[in-house]
């Protein structure tokens, strides 16, 4: 079974005057590899994938693959129309990726049986592992434990990005040991790792990336005290990064270092002034 673990950065998509800034994107990828991340996720929520055309999504993936080895790249794939999903899946699988990150069909709120059928059809058609993205506050549907257990029997479904909001669900999945449990709620990274989770897909790891990598390394050494110290040092920043709709705060923080423009696509807006002010103050204090 393929294994996903450690810190994976769900990449923002840089824009410049409305167009994708591929130079900034590649620079970010090189930066994260240098800092030791285990991989990157392309065209997830943080990457504003719904605001990209399918062609743009593939262009972003191709640009990332120029910098990041395929075994360190997971590609997001979402939608509600299976023929469109399958066509995009075929296009993605022409590229060397490590896996696909797939949420439940959003808005329509399918039954648990329908979710099993949906994910099974995608996994049957996949030549790479599938990471199930359980994020009910975005999709409108909770993936129940028994549903995830049933999906875990599929040989291509190997991991879950856990944003389910249920500690009982997280505990049960970790205890089962059938899926790699990747924390998707950044404030819960320490608790998930402490319980035996495999790692995290952490949007806030765009900032102070090396400290997130150090956090994972302390868990590998079983030094819980050192890991706790790193996490609580990161926690104020993590909270700031989600004090505006993601990825507005992250893009602003990156723009302060000149890594990209502070630009998002509609309907997303830049972070409000009070959030920008708080981010500047925090980063200035950390740099002293």
PDB file of N, CA and C in Angstrom, residues 81-169:
ATOM      1  N   UNK A  81     -19.907  15.954 -11.698  1.00  0.00           N
ATOM      2  CA  UNK A  81     -20.328  15.296 -12.936  1.00  0.00           C
ATOM      3  C   UNK A  81     -19.285  14.262 -13.310  1.00  0.00           C
ATOM      4  N   UNK A  82     -19.623  12.990 -13.162  1.00  0.00           N
ATOM      5  CA  UNK A  82     -18.635  11.935 -13.313  1.00  0.00           C
ATOM      6  C   UNK A  82     -17.934  11.928 -14.669  1.00  0.00           C
ATOM      7  N   UNK A  83     -18.611  12.136 -15.792  1.00  0.00           N
ATOM      8  CA  UNK A  83     -17.864  12.170 -17.059  1.00  0.00           C
ATOM      9  C   UNK A  83     -16.784  13.250 -17.090  1.00  0.00           C
ATOM     10  N   UNK A  84     -17.058  14.411 -16.499  1.00  0.00           N
ATOM     11  CA  UNK A  84     -16.058  15.476 -16.438  1.00  0.00           C
ATOM     12  C   UNK A  84     -14.916  15.068 -15.509  1.00  0.00           C
ATOM     13  N   UNK A  85     -15.270  14.464 -14.376  1.00  0.00           N
ATOM     14  CA  UNK A  85     -14.255  13.977 -13.438  1.00  0.00           C
ATOM     15  C   UNK A  85     -13.350  12.956 -14.123  1.00  0.00           C
ATOM     16  N   UNK A  86     -13.952  12.015 -14.831  1.00  0.00           N
ATOM     17  CA  UNK A  86     -13.170  10.957 -15.484  1.00  0.00           C
ATOM     18  C   UNK A  86     -12.246  11.532 -16.556  1.00  0.00           C
ATOM     19  N   UNK A  87     -12.744  12.503 -17.320  1.00  0.00           N
ATOM     20  CA  UNK A  87     -11.904  13.110 -18.361  1.00  0.00           C
ATOM     21  C   UNK A  87     -10.716  13.833 -17.741  1.00  0.00           C
ATOM     22  N   UNK A  88     -10.964  14.564 -16.654  1.00  0.00           N
ATOM     23  CA  UNK A  88      -9.873  15.261 -15.978  1.00  0.00           C
ATOM     24  C   UNK A  88      -8.918  14.252 -15.339  1.00  0.00           C
ATOM     25  N   UNK A  89      -9.457  13.199 -14.778  1.00  0.00           N
ATOM     26  CA  UNK A  89      -8.623  12.155 -14.189  1.00  0.00           C
ATOM     27  C   UNK A  89      -7.700  11.548 -15.239  1.00  0.00           C
ATOM     28  N   UNK A  90      -8.236  11.275 -16.418  1.00  0.00           N
ATOM     29  CA  UNK A  90      -7.406  10.720 -17.498  1.00  0.00           C
ATOM     30  C   UNK A  90      -6.255  11.664 -17.840  1.00  0.00           C
ATOM     31  N   UNK A  91      -6.573  12.963 -17.905  1.00  0.00           N
ATOM     32  CA  UNK A  91      -5.537  13.948 -18.239  1.00  0.00           C
ATOM     33  C   UNK A  91      -4.474  14.012 -17.153  1.00  0.00           C
ATOM     34  N   UNK A  92      -4.897  13.989 -15.902  1.00  0.00           N
ATOM     35  CA  UNK A  92      -3.938  14.028 -14.790  1.00  0.00           C
ATOM     36  C   UNK A  92      -3.037  12.798 -14.811  1.00  0.00           C
ATOM     37  N   UNK A  93      -3.635  11.636 -15.070  1.00  0.00           N
ATOM     38  CA  UNK A  93      -2.882  10.386 -14.993  1.00  0.00           C
ATOM     39  C   UNK A  93      -1.912  10.203 -16.154  1.00  0.00           C
ATOM     40  N   UNK A  94      -1.941  11.115 -17.103  1.00  0.00           N
ATOM     41  CA  UNK A  94      -0.895  11.135 -18.120  1.00  0.00           C
ATOM     42  C   UNK A  94       0.403  11.711 -17.553  1.00  0.00           C
ATOM     43  N   UNK A  95       0.289  12.336 -16.386  1.00  0.00           N
ATOM     44  CA  UNK A  95       1.452  12.930 -15.723  1.00  0.00           C
ATOM     45  C   UNK A  95       1.903  12.037 -14.563  1.00  0.00           C
ATOM     46  N   UNK A  96       3.150  12.166 -14.134  1.00  0.00           N
ATOM     47  CA  UNK A  96       3.662  11.334 -13.044  1.00  0.00           C
ATOM     48  C   UNK A  96       3.340  11.929 -11.675  1.00  0.00           C
ATOM     49  N   UNK A  97       2.184  11.598 -11.123  1.00  0.00           N
ATOM     50  CA  UNK A  97       1.802  12.112  -9.814  1.00  0.00           C
ATOM     51  C   UNK A  97       1.750  10.967  -8.801  1.00  0.00           C
ATOM     52  N   UNK A  98       1.845  11.337  -7.519  1.00  0.00           N
ATOM     53  CA  UNK A  98       1.840  10.337  -6.452  1.00  0.00           C
ATOM     54  C   UNK A  98       0.436   9.910  -6.062  1.00  0.00           C
ATOM     55  N   UNK A  99      -0.527  10.807  -6.271  1.00  0.00           N
ATOM     56  CA  UNK A  99      -1.877  10.487  -5.854  1.00  0.00           C
ATOM     57  C   UNK A  99      -2.861  11.572  -6.243  1.00  0.00           C
ATOM     58  N   UNK A 100      -4.139  11.283  -5.978  1.00  0.00           N
ATOM     59  CA  UNK A 100      -5.229  12.217  -6.233  1.00  0.00           C
ATOM     60  C   UNK A 100      -5.931  12.529  -4.917  1.00  0.00           C
ATOM     61  N   UNK A 101      -6.209  13.807  -4.681  1.00  0.00           N
ATOM     62  CA  UNK A 101      -6.954  14.236  -3.501  1.00  0.00           C
ATOM     63  C   UNK A 101      -8.383  14.545  -3.949  1.00  0.00           C
ATOM     64  N   UNK A 102      -9.349  13.797  -3.415  1.00  0.00           N
ATOM     65  CA  UNK A 102     -10.705  13.866  -3.942  1.00  0.00           C
ATOM     66  C   UNK A 102     -11.711  14.071  -2.818  1.00  0.00           C
ATOM     67  N   UNK A 103     -12.474  15.180  -2.850  1.00  0.00           N
ATOM     68  CA  UNK A 103     -13.538  15.379  -1.875  1.00  0.00           C
ATOM     69  C   UNK A 103     -14.841  14.737  -2.338  1.00  0.00           C
ATOM     70  N   UNK A 104     -15.787  14.654  -1.427  1.00  0.00           N
ATOM     71  CA  UNK A 104     -17.126  14.224  -1.807  1.00  0.00           C
ATOM     72  C   UNK A 104     -17.733  15.229  -2.782  1.00  0.00           C
ATOM     73  N   UNK A 105     -18.650  14.798  -3.638  1.00  0.00           N
ATOM     74  CA  UNK A 105     -19.353  15.757  -4.494  1.00  0.00           C
ATOM     75  C   UNK A 105     -20.036  16.814  -3.615  1.00  0.00           C
ATOM     76  N   UNK A 106     -19.807  18.068  -3.929  1.00  0.00           N
ATOM     77  CA  UNK A 106     -20.274  19.136  -3.057  1.00  0.00           C
ATOM     78  C   UNK A 106     -21.679  19.592  -3.410  1.00  0.00           C
ATOM     79  N   UNK A 107     -22.346  20.152  -2.434  1.00  0.00           N
ATOM     80  CA  UNK A 107     -23.662  20.800  -2.533  1.00  0.00           C
ATOM     81  C   UNK A 107     -24.828  19.825  -2.645  1.00  0.00           C
ATOM     82  N   UNK A 108     -24.666  18.715  -3.366  1.00  0.00           N
ATOM     83  CA  UNK A 108     -25.808  17.837  -3.612  1.00  0.00           C
ATOM     84  C   UNK A 108     -26.086  16.874  -2.455  1.00  0.00           C
ATOM     85  N   UNK A 109     -25.153  16.737  -1.536  1.00  0.00           N
ATOM     86  CA  UNK A 109     -25.325  15.947  -0.319  1.00  0.00           C
ATOM     87  C   UNK A 109     -25.778  14.513  -0.596  1.00  0.00           C
ATOM     88  N   UNK A 110     -24.938  13.722  -1.260  1.00  0.00           N
ATOM     89  CA  UNK A 110     -25.308  12.336  -1.567  1.00  0.00           C
ATOM     90  C   UNK A 110     -25.366  11.475  -0.315  1.00  0.00           C
ATOM     91  N   UNK A 111     -26.050  10.327  -0.429  1.00  0.00           N
ATOM     92  CA  UNK A 111     -26.118   9.375   0.673  1.00  0.00           C
ATOM     93  C   UNK A 111     -24.761   8.718   0.878  1.00  0.00           C
ATOM     94  N   UNK A 112     -24.619   8.008   1.999  1.00  0.00           N
ATOM     95  CA  UNK A 112     -23.369   7.297   2.267  1.00  0.00           C
ATOM     96  C   UNK A 112     -23.125   6.212   1.227  1.00  0.00           C
ATOM     97  N   UNK A 113     -24.195   5.532   0.808  1.00  0.00           N
ATOM     98  CA  UNK A 113     -24.053   4.508  -0.229  1.00  0.00           C
ATOM     99  C   UNK A 113     -23.592   5.136  -1.537  1.00  0.00           C
ATOM    100  N   UNK A 114     -24.122   6.320  -1.850  1.00  0.00           N
ATOM    101  CA  UNK A 114     -23.722   7.016  -3.077  1.00  0.00           C
ATOM    102  C   UNK A 114     -22.254   7.432  -3.011  1.00  0.00           C
ATOM    103  N   UNK A 115     -21.798   7.821  -1.809  1.00  0.00           N
ATOM    104  CA  UNK A 115     -20.388   8.193  -1.655  1.00  0.00           C
ATOM    105  C   UNK A 115     -19.476   6.998  -1.917  1.00  0.00           C
ATOM    106  N   UNK A 116     -19.865   5.839  -1.424  1.00  0.00           N
ATOM    107  CA  UNK A 116     -19.069   4.640  -1.666  1.00  0.00           C
ATOM    108  C   UNK A 116     -18.992   4.351  -3.158  1.00  0.00           C
ATOM    109  N   UNK A 117     -20.125   4.457  -3.839  1.00  0.00           N
ATOM    110  CA  UNK A 117     -20.152   4.210  -5.281  1.00  0.00           C
ATOM    111  C   UNK A 117     -19.285   5.220  -6.029  1.00  0.00           C
ATOM    112  N   UNK A 118     -19.389   6.490  -5.645  1.00  0.00           N
ATOM    113  CA  UNK A 118     -18.649   7.579  -6.295  1.00  0.00           C
ATOM    114  C   UNK A 118     -17.135   7.370  -6.179  1.00  0.00           C
ATOM    115  N   UNK A 119     -16.670   7.211  -4.948  1.00  0.00           N
ATOM    116  CA  UNK A 119     -15.230   7.061  -4.732  1.00  0.00           C
ATOM    117  C   UNK A 119     -14.710   5.749  -5.322  1.00  0.00           C
ATOM    118  N   UNK A 120     -15.527   4.706  -5.271  1.00  0.00           N
ATOM    119  CA  UNK A 120     -15.106   3.423  -5.828  1.00  0.00           C
ATOM    120  C   UNK A 120     -14.917   3.519  -7.333  1.00  0.00           C
ATOM    121  N   UNK A 121     -15.832   4.199  -8.022  1.00  0.00           N
ATOM    122  CA  UNK A 121     -15.701   4.341  -9.477  1.00  0.00           C
ATOM    123  C   UNK A 121     -14.426   5.106  -9.836  1.00  0.00           C
ATOM    124  N   UNK A 122     -14.137   6.170  -9.092  1.00  0.00           N
ATOM    125  CA  UNK A 122     -12.922   6.938  -9.352  1.00  0.00           C
ATOM    126  C   UNK A 122     -11.685   6.096  -9.058  1.00  0.00           C
ATOM    127  N   UNK A 123     -11.697   5.388  -7.931  1.00  0.00           N
ATOM    128  CA  UNK A 123     -10.544   4.562  -7.555  1.00  0.00           C
ATOM    129  C   UNK A 123     -10.341   3.411  -8.534  1.00  0.00           C
ATOM    130  N   UNK A 124     -11.435   2.812  -9.012  1.00  0.00           N
ATOM    131  CA  UNK A 124     -11.322   1.731  -9.998  1.00  0.00           C
ATOM    132  C   UNK A 124     -10.612   2.213 -11.259  1.00  0.00           C
ATOM    133  N   UNK A 125     -10.782   3.484 -11.563  1.00  0.00           N
ATOM    134  CA  UNK A 125     -10.248   4.055 -12.795  1.00  0.00           C
ATOM    135  C   UNK A 125      -8.855   4.660 -12.595  1.00  0.00           C
ATOM    136  N   UNK A 126      -8.339   4.576 -11.372  1.00  0.00           N
ATOM    137  CA  UNK A 126      -7.090   5.269 -11.055  1.00  0.00           C
ATOM    138  C   UNK A 126      -5.898   4.330 -11.086  1.00  0.00           C
ATOM    139  N   UNK A 127      -4.797   4.847 -11.615  1.00  0.00           N
ATOM    140  CA  UNK A 127      -3.533   4.100 -11.595  1.00  0.00           C
ATOM    141  C   UNK A 127      -2.626   4.562 -10.469  1.00  0.00           C
ATOM    142  N   UNK A 128      -3.097   5.558  -9.688  1.00  0.00           N
ATOM    143  CA  UNK A 128      -2.336   6.049  -8.535  1.00  0.00           C
ATOM    144  C   UNK A 128      -3.259   6.051  -7.320  1.00  0.00           C
ATOM    145  N   UNK A 129      -2.703   6.108  -6.111  1.00  0.00           N
ATOM    146  CA  UNK A 129      -3.523   6.090  -4.916  1.00  0.00           C
ATOM    147  C   UNK A 129      -4.454   7.307  -4.801  1.00  0.00           C
ATOM    148  N   UNK A 130      -5.560   7.068  -4.119  1.00  0.00           N
ATOM    149  CA  UNK A 130      -6.553   8.105  -3.871  1.00  0.00           C
ATOM    150  C   UNK A 130      -6.516   8.497  -2.394  1.00  0.00           C
ATOM    151  N   UNK A 131      -6.468   9.805  -2.154  1.00  0.00           N
ATOM    152  CA  UNK A 131      -6.604  10.356  -0.800  1.00  0.00           C
ATOM    153  C   UNK A 131      -8.014  10.931  -0.698  1.00  0.00           C
ATOM    154  N   UNK A 132      -8.826  10.358   0.162  1.00  0.00           N
ATOM    155  CA  UNK A 132     -10.188  10.844   0.359  1.00  0.00           C
ATOM    156  C   UNK A 132     -10.133  12.116   1.198  1.00  0.00           C
ATOM    157  N   UNK A 133     -10.786  13.158   0.705  1.00  0.00           N
ATOM    158  CA  UNK A 133     -10.793  14.459   1.382  1.00  0.00           C
ATOM    159  C   UNK A 133     -12.132  14.598   2.102  1.00  0.00           C
ATOM    160  N   UNK A 134     -12.116  14.387   3.405  1.00  0.00           N
ATOM    161  CA  UNK A 134     -13.342  14.464   4.195  1.00  0.00           C
ATOM    162  C   UNK A 134     -13.462  15.853   4.813  1.00  0.00           C
ATOM    163  N   UNK A 135     -14.264  16.710   4.196  1.00  0.00           N
ATOM    164  CA  UNK A 135     -14.375  18.099   4.636  1.00  0.00           C
ATOM    165  C   UNK A 135     -15.843  18.527   4.552  1.00  0.00           C
ATOM    166  N   UNK A 136     -16.651  18.086   5.498  1.00  0.00           N
ATOM    167  CA  UNK A 136     -18.105  18.300   5.421  1.00  0.00           C
ATOM    168  C   UNK A 136     -18.532  19.757   5.403  1.00  0.00           C
ATOM    169  N   UNK A 137     -17.770  20.676   6.018  1.00  0.00           N
ATOM    170  CA  UNK A 137     -18.222  22.064   6.027  1.00  0.00           C
ATOM    171  C   UNK A 137     -18.060  22.725   4.665  1.00  0.00           C
ATOM    172  N   UNK A 138     -17.359  22.080   3.743  1.00  0.00           N
ATOM    173  CA  UNK A 138     -17.302  22.583   2.369  1.00  0.00           C
ATOM    174  C   UNK A 138     -18.216  21.800   1.428  1.00  0.00           C
ATOM    175  N   UNK A 139     -18.324  20.500   1.634  1.00  0.00           N
ATOM    176  CA  UNK A 139     -19.114  19.680   0.713  1.00  0.00           C
ATOM    177  C   UNK A 139     -20.579  19.593   1.107  1.00  0.00           C
ATOM    178  N   UNK A 140     -20.861  19.740   2.409  1.00  0.00           N
ATOM    179  CA  UNK A 140     -22.240  19.616   2.889  1.00  0.00           C
ATOM    180  C   UNK A 140     -22.611  18.208   3.309  1.00  0.00           C
ATOM    181  N   UNK A 141     -21.662  17.258   3.238  1.00  0.00           N
ATOM    182  CA  UNK A 141     -21.978  15.885   3.607  1.00  0.00           C
ATOM    183  C   UNK A 141     -20.867  15.312   4.485  1.00  0.00           C
ATOM    184  N   UNK A 142     -21.262  14.702   5.596  1.00  0.00           N
ATOM    185  CA  UNK A 142     -20.325  14.024   6.486  1.00  0.00           C
ATOM    186  C   UNK A 142     -20.063  12.618   5.961  1.00  0.00           C
ATOM    187  N   UNK A 143     -18.807  12.260   5.853  1.00  0.00           N
ATOM    188  CA  UNK A 143     -18.455  10.887   5.523  1.00  0.00           C
ATOM    189  C   UNK A 143     -18.346  10.107   6.832  1.00  0.00           C
ATOM    190  N   UNK A 144     -19.225   9.158   6.999  1.00  0.00           N
ATOM    191  CA  UNK A 144     -19.295   8.414   8.253  1.00  0.00           C
ATOM    192  C   UNK A 144     -18.172   7.383   8.338  1.00  0.00           C
ATOM    193  N   UNK A 145     -17.898   6.954   9.570  1.00  0.00           N
ATOM    194  CA  UNK A 145     -16.801   6.019   9.808  1.00  0.00           C
ATOM    195  C   UNK A 145     -16.961   4.748   8.980  1.00  0.00           C
ATOM    196  N   UNK A 146     -18.137   4.177   8.958  1.00  0.00           N
ATOM    197  CA  UNK A 146     -18.331   2.932   8.225  1.00  0.00           C
ATOM    198  C   UNK A 146     -18.138   3.128   6.726  1.00  0.00           C
ATOM    199  N   UNK A 147     -18.470   4.305   6.237  1.00  0.00           N
ATOM    200  CA  UNK A 147     -18.234   4.620   4.825  1.00  0.00           C
ATOM    201  C   UNK A 147     -16.742   4.626   4.533  1.00  0.00           C
ATOM    202  N   UNK A 148     -15.981   5.309   5.374  1.00  0.00           N
ATOM    203  CA  UNK A 148     -14.533   5.361   5.187  1.00  0.00           C
ATOM    204  C   UNK A 148     -13.901   3.977   5.358  1.00  0.00           C
ATOM    205  N   UNK A 149     -14.427   3.186   6.286  1.00  0.00           N
ATOM    206  CA  UNK A 149     -13.909   1.830   6.459  1.00  0.00           C
ATOM    207  C   UNK A 149     -14.166   0.977   5.220  1.00  0.00           C
ATOM    208  N   UNK A 150     -15.333   1.155   4.631  1.00  0.00           N
ATOM    209  CA  UNK A 150     -15.637   0.402   3.414  1.00  0.00           C
ATOM    210  C   UNK A 150     -14.718   0.829   2.274  1.00  0.00           C
ATOM    211  N   UNK A 151     -14.490   2.136   2.147  1.00  0.00           N
ATOM    212  CA  UNK A 151     -13.607   2.632   1.093  1.00  0.00           C
ATOM    213  C   UNK A 151     -12.166   2.180   1.314  1.00  0.00           C
ATOM    214  N   UNK A 152     -11.773   2.040   2.573  1.00  0.00           N
ATOM    215  CA  UNK A 152     -10.394   1.631   2.879  1.00  0.00           C
ATOM    216  C   UNK A 152     -10.081   0.231   2.371  1.00  0.00           C
ATOM    217  N   UNK A 153     -11.097  -0.550   2.066  1.00  0.00           N
ATOM    218  CA  UNK A 153     -10.873  -1.897   1.536  1.00  0.00           C
ATOM    219  C   UNK A 153     -10.409  -1.862   0.085  1.00  0.00           C
ATOM    220  N   UNK A 154     -10.625  -0.711  -0.582  1.00  0.00           N
ATOM    221  CA  UNK A 154     -10.209  -0.609  -1.982  1.00  0.00           C
ATOM    222  C   UNK A 154      -8.689  -0.464  -2.037  1.00  0.00           C
ATOM    223  N   UNK A 155      -8.012  -1.220  -2.872  1.00  0.00           N
ATOM    224  CA  UNK A 155      -6.536  -1.177  -2.883  1.00  0.00           C
ATOM    225  C   UNK A 155      -5.958   0.176  -3.292  1.00  0.00           C
ATOM    226  N   UNK A 156      -6.719   1.004  -3.997  1.00  0.00           N
ATOM    227  CA  UNK A 156      -6.197   2.298  -4.426  1.00  0.00           C
ATOM    228  C   UNK A 156      -6.564   3.429  -3.477  1.00  0.00           C
ATOM    229  N   UNK A 157      -7.393   3.190  -2.486  1.00  0.00           N
ATOM    230  CA  UNK A 157      -7.759   4.231  -1.519  1.00  0.00           C
ATOM    231  C   UNK A 157      -6.917   4.013  -0.273  1.00  0.00           C
ATOM    232  N   UNK A 158      -5.917   4.880  -0.100  1.00  0.00           N
ATOM    233  CA  UNK A 158      -4.881   4.591   0.898  1.00  0.00           C
ATOM    234  C   UNK A 158      -4.770   5.623   2.017  1.00  0.00           C
ATOM    235  N   UNK A 159      -5.444   6.773   1.877  1.00  0.00           N
ATOM    236  CA  UNK A 159      -5.270   7.828   2.874  1.00  0.00           C
ATOM    237  C   UNK A 159      -6.525   8.693   2.946  1.00  0.00           C
ATOM    238  N   UNK A 160      -6.601   9.459   4.014  1.00  0.00           N
ATOM    239  CA  UNK A 160      -7.692  10.417   4.190  1.00  0.00           C
ATOM    240  C   UNK A 160      -7.116  11.737   4.670  1.00  0.00           C
ATOM    241  N   UNK A 161      -7.550  12.822   4.042  1.00  0.00           N
ATOM    242  CA  UNK A 161      -7.287  14.147   4.592  1.00  0.00           C
ATOM    243  C   UNK A 161      -8.437  14.444   5.527  1.00  0.00           C
ATOM    244  N   UNK A 162      -8.133  14.524   6.806  1.00  0.00           N
ATOM    245  CA  UNK A 162      -9.145  14.529   7.853  1.00  0.00           C
ATOM    246  C   UNK A 162      -9.500  15.943   8.287  1.00  0.00           C
ATOM    247  N   UNK A 163     -10.635  16.421   7.771  1.00  0.00           N
ATOM    248  CA  UNK A 163     -11.208  17.690   8.222  1.00  0.00           C
ATOM    249  C   UNK A 163     -12.613  17.447   8.735  1.00  0.00           C
ATOM    250  N   UNK A 164     -12.848  16.235   9.254  1.00  0.00           N
ATOM    251  CA  UNK A 164     -14.198  15.830   9.619  1.00  0.00           C
ATOM    252  C   UNK A 164     -14.741  16.467  10.869  1.00  0.00           C
ATOM    253  N   UNK A 165     -13.859  17.030  11.697  1.00  0.00           N
ATOM    254  CA  UNK A 165     -14.329  17.707  12.898  1.00  0.00           C
ATOM    255  C   UNK A 165     -14.768  16.782  14.008  1.00  0.00           C
ATOM    256  N   UNK A 166     -14.413  15.498  13.945  1.00  0.00           N
ATOM    257  CA  UNK A 166     -14.811  14.528  14.962  1.00  0.00           C
ATOM    258  C   UNK A 166     -13.583  13.814  15.497  1.00  0.00           C
ATOM    259  N   UNK A 167     -13.273  14.028  16.758  1.00  0.00           N
ATOM    260  CA  UNK A 167     -12.129  13.358  17.362  1.00  0.00           C
ATOM    261  C   UNK A 167     -12.357  11.848  17.402  1.00  0.00           C
ATOM    262  N   UNK A 168     -13.609  11.433  17.564  1.00  0.00           N
ATOM    263  CA  UNK A 168     -13.917  10.010  17.591  1.00  0.00           C
ATOM    264  C   UNK A 168     -13.628   9.372  16.235  1.00  0.00           C
ATOM    265  N   UNK A 169     -13.995  10.070  15.166  1.00  0.00           N
ATOM    266  CA  UNK A 169     -13.708   9.570  13.826  1.00  0.00           C
ATOM    267  C   UNK A 169     -12.201   9.470  13.601  1.00  0.00           C
TER     268      UNK A 169
END
